[in-house]
mmCIF file of N, CA, C and O in Angstrom:
data_model
loop_
_atom_site.group_PDB
_atom_site.id
_atom_site.type_symbol
_atom_site.label_atom_id
_atom_site.label_comp_id
_atom_site.label_asym_id
_atom_site.label_seq_id
_atom_site.Cartn_x
_atom_site.Cartn_y
_atom_site.Cartn_z
ATOM 1 N N MET A 30 7.118 32.903 0.814
ATOM 2 C CA MET A 30 7.576 31.787 1.639
ATOM 3 C C MET A 30 8.402 30.856 0.758
ATOM 4 O O MET A 30 7.946 30.413 -0.284
ATOM 5 N N ASP A 31 9.626 30.577 1.179
ATOM 6 C CA ASP A 31 10.464 29.704 0.373
ATOM 7 C C ASP A 31 10.917 28.460 1.120
ATOM 8 O O ASP A 31 11.592 27.607 0.551
ATOM 9 N N LYS A 32 10.517 28.344 2.397
ATOM 10 C CA LYS A 32 10.868 27.166 3.193
ATOM 11 C C LYS A 32 9.737 26.817 4.147
ATOM 12 O O LYS A 32 8.994 27.672 4.599
ATOM 13 N N LEU A 33 9.664 25.526 4.456
ATOM 14 C CA LEU A 33 8.747 25.035 5.479
ATOM 15 C C LEU A 33 9.579 24.411 6.588
ATOM 16 O O LEU A 33 10.603 23.782 6.307
ATOM 17 N N THR A 34 9.162 24.558 7.818
ATOM 18 C CA THR A 34 9.849 23.903 8.924
ATOM 19 C C THR A 34 8.823 23.200 9.800
ATOM 20 O O THR A 34 7.688 23.650 9.956
ATOM 21 N N TYR A 35 9.269 22.056 10.344
ATOM 22 C CA TYR A 35 8.409 21.266 11.220
ATOM 23 C C TYR A 35 9.282 20.229 11.910
ATOM 24 O O TYR A 35 10.049 19.526 11.256
ATOM 25 N N GLU A 36 9.174 20.148 13.231
ATOM 26 C CA GLU A 36 9.882 19.141 14.029
ATOM 27 C C GLU A 36 11.391 19.109 13.734
ATOM 28 O O GLU A 36 12.002 18.045 13.735
ATOM 29 N N GLY A 37 11.959 20.279 13.443
ATOM 30 C CA GLY A 37 13.391 20.362 13.197
ATOM 31 C C GLY A 37 13.811 20.096 11.759
ATOM 32 O O GLY A 37 14.993 20.144 11.437
ATOM 33 N N TYR A 38 12.874 19.801 10.888
ATOM 34 C CA TYR A 38 13.162 19.558 9.479
ATOM 35 C C TYR A 38 12.794 20.796 8.664
ATOM 36 O O TYR A 38 11.833 21.497 8.990
ATOM 37 N N THR A 39 13.538 21.047 7.607
ATOM 38 C CA THR A 39 13.283 22.178 6.724
ATOM 39 C C THR A 39 13.109 21.661 5.306
ATOM 40 O O THR A 39 13.920 20.869 4.822
ATOM 41 N N GLY A 40 12.044 22.106 4.665
ATOM 42 C CA GLY A 40 11.769 21.699 3.292
ATOM 43 C C GLY A 40 11.619 22.898 2.384
ATOM 44 O O GLY A 40 11.417 24.028 2.837
ATOM 45 N N THR A 41 11.706 22.654 1.109
ATOM 46 C CA THR A 41 11.611 23.716 0.114
ATOM 47 C C THR A 41 10.155 23.976 -0.257
ATOM 48 O O THR A 41 9.268 23.157 -0.021
ATOM 49 N N VAL A 42 9.948 25.148 -0.864
ATOM 50 C CA VAL A 42 8.647 25.517 -1.423
ATOM 51 C C VAL A 42 8.890 25.974 -2.854
ATOM 52 O O VAL A 42 9.675 26.891 -3.094
ATOM 53 N N ASN A 43 8.235 25.313 -3.788
ATOM 54 C CA ASN A 43 8.316 25.693 -5.200
ATOM 55 C C ASN A 43 6.903 25.911 -5.717
ATOM 56 O O ASN A 43 6.008 25.110 -5.437
ATOM 57 N N TYR A 44 6.739 26.987 -6.469
ATOM 58 C CA TYR A 44 5.426 27.286 -7.038
ATOM 59 C C TYR A 44 5.533 27.307 -8.555
ATOM 60 O O TYR A 44 6.386 27.987 -9.129
ATOM 61 N N ASP A 45 4.672 26.547 -9.206
ATOM 62 C CA ASP A 45 4.608 26.524 -10.661
ATOM 63 C C ASP A 45 3.441 27.405 -11.091
ATOM 64 O O ASP A 45 2.275 27.027 -10.929
ATOM 65 N N LYS A 46 3.752 28.599 -11.605
ATOM 66 C CA LYS A 46 2.699 29.545 -12.004
ATOM 67 C C LYS A 46 1.827 28.986 -13.122
ATOM 68 O O LYS A 46 0.618 29.198 -13.134
ATOM 69 N N LYS A 47 2.458 28.273 -14.046
ATOM 70 C CA LYS A 47 1.723 27.728 -15.186
ATOM 71 C C LYS A 47 0.653 26.739 -14.728
ATOM 72 O O LYS A 47 -0.465 26.732 -15.235
ATOM 73 N N CYS A 48 1.016 25.902 -13.766
ATOM 74 C CA CYS A 48 0.084 24.879 -13.268
ATOM 75 C C CYS A 48 -0.680 25.335 -12.021
ATOM 76 O O CYS A 48 -1.606 24.648 -11.590
ATOM 77 N N ASP A 49 -0.271 26.474 -11.444
ATOM 78 C CA ASP A 49 -0.874 26.974 -10.206
ATOM 79 C C ASP A 49 -0.846 25.882 -9.133
ATOM 80 O O ASP A 49 -1.864 25.497 -8.568
ATOM 81 N N TYR A 50 0.382 25.381 -8.866
ATOM 82 C CA TYR A 50 0.550 24.226 -7.990
ATOM 83 C C TYR A 50 1.858 24.342 -7.211
ATOM 84 O O TYR A 50 2.860 24.816 -7.749
ATOM 85 N N TYR A 51 1.849 23.888 -5.973
ATOM 86 C CA TYR A 51 3.027 23.933 -5.108
ATOM 87 C C TYR A 51 3.646 22.544 -4.946
ATOM 88 O O TYR A 51 2.923 21.553 -4.854
ATOM 89 N N THR A 52 4.967 22.511 -4.913
ATOM 90 C CA THR A 52 5.692 21.281 -4.614
ATOM 91 C C THR A 52 6.862 21.624 -3.694
ATOM 92 O O THR A 52 7.226 22.796 -3.551
ATOM 93 N N GLY A 53 7.441 20.601 -3.099
ATOM 94 C CA GLY A 53 8.617 20.814 -2.262
ATOM 95 C C GLY A 53 9.331 19.511 -2.002
ATOM 96 O O GLY A 53 8.838 18.433 -2.339
ATOM 97 N N GLU A 54 10.526 19.650 -1.409
ATOM 98 C CA GLU A 54 11.349 18.489 -1.071
ATOM 99 C C GLU A 54 11.940 18.678 0.314
ATOM 100 O O GLU A 54 12.263 19.798 0.716
ATOM 101 N N VAL A 55 12.113 17.552 1.009
ATOM 102 C CA VAL A 55 12.796 17.543 2.295
ATOM 103 C C VAL A 55 13.724 16.332 2.312
ATOM 104 O O VAL A 55 13.371 15.268 1.806
ATOM 105 N N GLU A 56 14.903 16.518 2.883
ATOM 106 C CA GLU A 56 15.848 15.411 3.015
ATOM 107 C C GLU A 56 15.765 14.867 4.432
ATOM 108 O O GLU A 56 15.877 15.607 5.403
ATOM 109 N N ILE A 57 15.568 13.557 4.532
ATOM 110 C CA ILE A 57 15.493 12.879 5.820
ATOM 111 C C ILE A 57 16.416 11.672 5.751
ATOM 112 O O ILE A 57 16.204 10.774 4.935
ATOM 113 N N ASP A 58 17.434 11.664 6.582
ATOM 114 C CA ASP A 58 18.397 10.554 6.633
ATOM 115 C C ASP A 58 18.973 10.213 5.253
ATOM 116 O O ASP A 58 19.092 9.051 4.879
ATOM 117 N N GLY A 59 19.286 11.239 4.478
ATOM 118 C CA GLY A 59 19.908 11.042 3.182
ATOM 119 C C GLY A 59 18.958 10.720 2.044
ATOM 120 O O GLY A 59 19.388 10.556 0.908
ATOM 121 N N LEU A 60 17.673 10.632 2.336
ATOM 122 C CA LEU A 60 16.670 10.368 1.299
ATOM 123 C C LEU A 60 15.852 11.627 1.041
ATOM 124 O O LEU A 60 15.557 12.375 1.971
ATOM 125 N N ILE A 61 15.467 11.849 -0.210
ATOM 126 C CA ILE A 61 14.664 13.006 -0.586
ATOM 127 C C ILE A 61 13.200 12.590 -0.682
ATOM 128 O O ILE A 61 12.858 11.634 -1.387
ATOM 129 N N TYR A 62 12.340 13.323 0.022
ATOM 130 C CA TYR A 62 10.899 13.096 -0.016
ATOM 131 C C TYR A 62 10.241 14.324 -0.628
ATOM 132 O O TYR A 62 10.641 15.445 -0.339
ATOM 133 N N THR A 63 9.252 14.115 -1.477
ATOM 134 C CA THR A 63 8.546 15.227 -2.102
ATOM 135 C C THR A 63 7.130 15.327 -1.541
ATOM 136 O O THR A 63 6.552 14.340 -1.082
ATOM 137 N N TYR A 64 6.599 16.531 -1.595
ATOM 138 C CA TYR A 64 5.238 16.790 -1.130
ATOM 139 C C TYR A 64 4.635 17.825 -2.065
ATOM 140 O O TYR A 64 5.349 18.500 -2.826
ATOM 141 N N GLU A 65 3.310 17.946 -2.038
ATOM 142 C CA GLU A 65 2.637 18.824 -2.992
ATOM 143 C C GLU A 65 1.313 19.313 -2.447
ATOM 144 O O GLU A 65 0.783 18.766 -1.478
ATOM 145 N N GLY A 66 0.787 20.345 -3.101
ATOM 146 C CA GLY A 66 -0.512 20.857 -2.712
ATOM 147 C C GLY A 66 -0.994 21.943 -3.649
ATOM 148 O O GLY A 66 -0.209 22.617 -4.320
ATOM 149 N N ASP A 67 -2.304 22.132 -3.668
ATOM 150 C CA ASP A 67 -2.907 23.193 -4.471
ATOM 151 C C ASP A 67 -2.725 24.556 -3.813
ATOM 152 O O ASP A 67 -2.753 25.581 -4.493
ATOM 153 N N THR A 68 -2.577 24.561 -2.486
ATOM 154 C CA THR A 68 -2.400 25.801 -1.727
ATOM 155 C C THR A 68 -1.200 25.638 -0.796
ATOM 156 O O THR A 68 -0.732 24.519 -0.568
ATOM 157 N N LEU A 69 -0.741 26.739 -0.223
ATOM 158 C CA LEU A 69 0.342 26.661 0.751
ATOM 159 C C LEU A 69 -0.079 25.857 1.977
ATOM 160 O O LEU A 69 0.733 25.134 2.554
ATOM 161 N N GLU A 70 -1.345 25.961 2.338
ATOM 162 C CA GLU A 70 -1.846 25.202 3.482
ATOM 163 C C GLU A 70 -1.780 23.696 3.199
ATOM 164 O O GLU A 70 -1.373 22.916 4.056
ATOM 165 N N GLU A 71 -2.180 23.292 1.994
ATOM 166 C CA GLU A 71 -2.106 21.877 1.627
ATOM 167 C C GLU A 71 -0.654 21.406 1.557
ATOM 168 O O GLU A 71 -0.345 20.282 1.954
ATOM 169 N N LEU A 72 0.219 22.268 1.059
ATOM 170 C CA LEU A 72 1.637 21.934 0.988
ATOM 171 C C LEU A 72 2.186 21.692 2.392
ATOM 172 O O LEU A 72 2.879 20.711 2.642
ATOM 173 N N GLN A 73 1.865 22.588 3.331
ATOM 174 C CA GLN A 73 2.315 22.447 4.709
ATOM 175 C C GLN A 73 1.779 21.160 5.331
ATOM 176 O O GLN A 73 2.516 20.435 5.999
ATOM 177 N N GLU A 74 0.517 20.848 5.084
ATOM 178 C CA GLU A 74 -0.085 19.619 5.623
ATOM 179 C C GLU A 74 0.624 18.379 5.093
ATOM 180 O O GLU A 74 0.917 17.446 5.857
ATOM 181 N N ASP A 75 0.889 18.346 3.789
ATOM 182 C CA ASP A 75 1.554 17.189 3.192
ATOM 183 C C ASP A 75 2.978 17.054 3.730
ATOM 184 O O ASP A 75 3.440 15.953 4.021
ATOM 185 N N PHE A 76 3.660 18.181 3.883
ATOM 186 C CA PHE A 76 5.003 18.209 4.462
ATOM 187 C C PHE A 76 4.990 17.629 5.874
ATOM 188 O O PHE A 76 5.789 16.758 6.217
ATOM 189 N N GLU A 77 4.066 18.090 6.701
ATOM 190 C CA GLU A 77 3.967 17.606 8.081
ATOM 191 C C GLU A 77 3.602 16.125 8.123
ATOM 192 O O GLU A 77 4.105 15.388 8.976
ATOM 193 N N ASP A 78 2.743 15.679 7.222
ATOM 194 C CA ASP A 78 2.373 14.261 7.169
ATOM 195 C C ASP A 78 3.592 13.380 6.890
ATOM 196 O O ASP A 78 3.752 12.313 7.484
ATOM 197 N N ILE A 79 4.453 13.824 5.979
ATOM 198 C CA ILE A 79 5.671 13.057 5.668
ATOM 199 C C ILE A 79 6.564 12.970 6.888
ATOM 200 O O ILE A 79 7.055 11.897 7.244
ATOM 201 N N ILE A 80 6.768 14.097 7.568
ATOM 202 C CA ILE A 80 7.623 14.120 8.757
ATOM 203 C C ILE A 80 7.035 13.226 9.837
ATOM 204 O O ILE A 80 7.744 12.409 10.439
ATOM 205 N N ASP A 81 5.733 13.368 10.096
ATOM 206 C CA ASP A 81 5.074 12.542 11.116
ATOM 207 C C ASP A 81 5.201 11.050 10.792
ATOM 208 O O ASP A 81 5.455 10.236 11.678
ATOM 209 N N SER A 82 5.032 10.698 9.516
ATOM 210 C CA SER A 82 5.156 9.293 9.108
ATOM 211 C C SER A 82 6.562 8.773 9.336
ATOM 212 O O SER A 82 6.752 7.650 9.824
ATOM 213 N N MET A 83 7.554 9.565 8.993
ATOM 214 C CA MET A 83 8.942 9.134 9.168
ATOM 215 C C MET A 83 9.288 9.007 10.656
ATOM 216 O O MET A 83 9.977 8.073 11.050
ATOM 217 N N LEU A 84 8.817 9.940 11.464
ATOM 218 C CA LEU A 84 9.082 9.863 12.901
ATOM 219 C C LEU A 84 8.395 8.637 13.510
ATOM 220 O O LEU A 84 8.981 7.947 14.350
ATOM 221 N N ALA A 85 7.179 8.346 13.072
ATOM 222 C CA ALA A 85 6.464 7.162 13.562
ATOM 223 C C ALA A 85 7.195 5.893 13.144
ATOM 224 O O ALA A 85 7.317 4.949 13.927
ATOM 225 N N PHE A 86 7.696 5.873 11.910
ATOM 226 C CA PHE A 86 8.443 4.715 11.427
ATOM 227 C C PHE A 86 9.713 4.514 12.245
ATOM 228 O O PHE A 86 10.038 3.392 12.636
ATOM 229 N N LYS A 87 10.409 5.610 12.543
ATOM 230 C CA LYS A 87 11.627 5.515 13.353
ATOM 231 C C LYS A 87 11.303 4.987 14.751
ATOM 232 O O LYS A 87 12.050 4.189 15.298
ATOM 233 N N ASP A 88 10.184 5.440 15.319
ATOM 234 C CA ASP A 88 9.771 4.955 16.636
ATOM 235 C C ASP A 88 9.486 3.457 16.592
ATOM 236 O O ASP A 88 9.891 2.713 17.476
ATOM 237 N N MET A 89 8.773 3.018 15.555
ATOM 238 C CA MET A 89 8.462 1.589 15.424
ATOM 239 C C MET A 89 9.739 0.786 15.221
ATOM 240 O O MET A 89 9.891 -0.289 15.788
ATOM 241 N N GLU A 90 10.631 1.305 14.427
ATOM 242 C CA GLU A 90 11.894 0.630 14.165
ATOM 243 C C GLU A 90 12.701 0.491 15.458
ATOM 244 O O GLU A 90 13.289 -0.544 15.723
ATOM 245 N N GLY A 91 12.695 1.529 16.283
ATOM 246 C CA GLY A 91 13.400 1.506 17.559
ATOM 247 C C GLY A 91 12.788 0.508 18.522
ATOM 248 O O GLY A 91 13.493 -0.185 19.255
ATOM 249 N N GLU A 92 11.456 0.414 18.531
ATOM 250 C CA GLU A 92 10.779 -0.551 19.398
ATOM 251 C C GLU A 92 11.127 -1.972 18.985
ATOM 252 O O GLU A 92 11.345 -2.837 19.812
ATOM 253 N N ASP A 93 11.172 -2.226 17.687
ATOM 254 C CA ASP A 93 11.505 -3.561 17.201
ATOM 255 C C ASP A 93 12.923 -3.941 17.616
ATOM 256 O O ASP A 93 13.175 -5.073 17.990
ATOM 257 N N ASP A 94 13.851 -3.002 17.553
ATOM 258 C CA ASP A 94 15.223 -3.274 17.935
ATOM 259 C C ASP A 94 15.326 -3.666 19.413
ATOM 260 O O ASP A 94 16.047 -4.564 19.775
ATOM 261 N N GLY A 95 14.529 -3.011 20.238
ATOM 262 C CA GLY A 95 14.557 -3.291 21.662
ATOM 263 C C GLY A 95 13.980 -4.645 22.008
ATOM 264 O O GLY A 95 14.387 -5.282 22.959
ATOM 265 N N GLU A 96 13.020 -5.105 21.219
ATOM 266 C CA GLU A 96 12.379 -6.390 21.495
ATOM 267 C C GLU A 96 13.281 -7.562 21.133
ATOM 268 O O GLU A 96 13.135 -8.654 21.669
ATOM 269 N N ASP A 97 14.225 -7.364 20.231
ATOM 270 C CA ASP A 97 15.069 -8.461 19.780
ATOM 271 C C ASP A 97 16.159 -8.821 20.813
ATOM 272 O O ASP A 97 16.773 -9.859 20.712
ATOM 273 N N GLU A 98 16.397 -7.916 21.766
ATOM 274 C CA GLU A 98 17.480 -8.163 22.723
ATOM 275 C C GLU A 98 17.064 -9.122 23.810
ATOM 276 O O GLU A 98 16.021 -9.333 24.182
#
């Protein structure tokens, strides 16, 4: 597995054999976010958590914009 996908976003999968550890990166709105895990399952969970957090932040940001009008 060399990529993760969730909610339309695609992130990388990197495995460090020496450390027996997974890391990855996803670009969201021009910013790079990193995620990590001891297993592929943990990596996927951390990846999804980042996406969910960013989507929630965008929703909150949109609600705030609507209230100012």
